[in-house]
Amino acid sequence: MNFEIIPPITGKDCFAKMSAIRDLKRLKRAYGGTNWKKCKGFCNVRIEQGIYYAEVHWYECHGIGAVEYKIKRFLE
């Protein structure tokens, strides 16, 4: 699903770090970096049908930034 995040992302929480991330090997191979975290937050997202408030998850690493945003659930 293609979507656009409409800032700001609120309620940011990093809930998994390093060895707790199942995709750690793939992330290191694809993007580099060593200190990966899996995070979640809430924001408005724009999809084809309109704008919705949603919970989103992503990975982030110092020096690389946030990658691979995913919509986990719509809240409205």
Short mmCIF file of C-alpha atoms in Angstrom, two decimals:
data_model
loop_
_atom_site.label_atom_id
_atom_site.label_comp_id
_atom_site.label_asym_id
_atom_site.label_seq_id
_atom_site.Cartn_x
_atom_site.Cartn_y
_atom_site.Cartn_z
CA MET A 1 0.00 0.00 0.00
CA ASN A 2 1.41 3.37 -0.98
CA PHE A 3 0.95 6.13 1.57
CA GLU A 4 2.37 9.47 2.65
CA ILE A 5 3.03 10.41 6.27
CA ILE A 6 1.69 13.80 7.28
CA PRO A 7 3.87 15.14 10.15
CA PRO A 8 4.09 15.32 13.09
CA ILE A 9 4.42 11.80 14.44
CA THR A 10 3.23 11.78 18.06
CA GLY A 11 3.63 9.26 20.86
CA LYS A 12 6.93 7.98 19.48
CA ASP A 13 8.17 4.87 21.30
CA CYS A 14 11.14 2.64 20.45
CA PHE A 15 10.14 -0.80 21.66
CA ALA A 16 12.83 -3.11 20.26
CA LYS A 17 16.58 -2.72 19.95
CA MET A 18 19.35 -4.69 18.28
CA SER A 19 19.04 -8.45 18.95
CA ALA A 20 15.28 -8.15 19.61
CA ILE A 21 14.75 -7.14 15.95
CA ARG A 22 14.07 -10.15 13.71
CA ASP A 23 15.11 -8.27 10.54
CA LEU A 24 18.42 -6.98 11.95
CA LYS A 25 20.65 -8.90 9.51
CA ARG A 26 18.62 -7.69 6.52
CA LEU A 27 18.65 -4.07 7.75
CA LYS A 28 22.43 -4.09 8.21
CA ARG A 29 22.92 -5.60 4.75
CA ALA A 30 20.52 -3.19 3.01
CA TYR A 31 21.33 0.09 4.80
CA GLY A 32 24.48 -0.41 6.89
CA GLY A 33 24.61 0.93 10.42
CA THR A 34 24.80 -0.97 13.68
CA ASN A 35 22.48 0.54 16.29
CA TRP A 36 19.00 -0.28 14.91
CA LYS A 37 15.73 0.33 16.78
CA LYS A 38 12.13 -0.55 15.91
CA CYS A 39 9.77 2.31 16.72
CA LYS A 40 6.09 3.17 16.60
CA GLY A 41 4.06 6.35 16.66
CA PHE A 42 0.79 7.91 15.58
CA CYS A 43 0.16 10.31 12.69
CA ASN A 44 -2.11 11.18 9.82
CA VAL A 45 -1.44 9.25 6.62
CA ARG A 46 -2.63 10.00 3.11
CA ILE A 47 -3.75 7.02 1.03
CA GLU A 48 -5.85 6.87 -2.16
CA GLN A 49 -9.13 6.91 -0.23
CA GLY A 50 -8.25 10.00 1.85
CA ILE A 51 -6.48 11.02 5.04
CA TYR A 52 -6.66 8.78 8.13
CA TYR A 53 -5.14 8.71 11.62
CA ALA A 54 -3.01 5.58 12.02
CA GLU A 55 -0.43 3.76 14.09
CA VAL A 56 2.79 3.42 12.09
CA HIS A 57 5.92 1.34 12.72
CA TRP A 58 9.40 1.88 11.29
CA TYR A 59 13.09 1.12 11.82
CA GLU A 60 15.67 3.78 12.59
CA CYS A 61 19.41 3.95 13.04
CA HIS A 62 21.70 6.81 14.03
CA GLY A 63 23.35 8.25 10.93
CA ILE A 64 20.83 6.63 8.58
CA GLY A 65 17.47 7.84 9.84
CA ALA A 66 14.05 6.24 9.66
CA VAL A 67 13.29 3.62 7.00
CA GLU A 68 10.52 1.21 6.01
CA TYR A 69 7.42 2.84 7.44
CA LYS A 70 4.41 0.50 7.78
CA ILE A 71 0.80 1.19 8.71
CA LYS A 72 -0.16 -1.20 11.51
CA ARG A 73 -3.74 -0.07 12.09
CA PHE A 74 -6.14 2.76 11.40
CA LEU A 75 -7.48 4.47 14.51
CA GLU A 76 -10.44 6.46 13.16
#
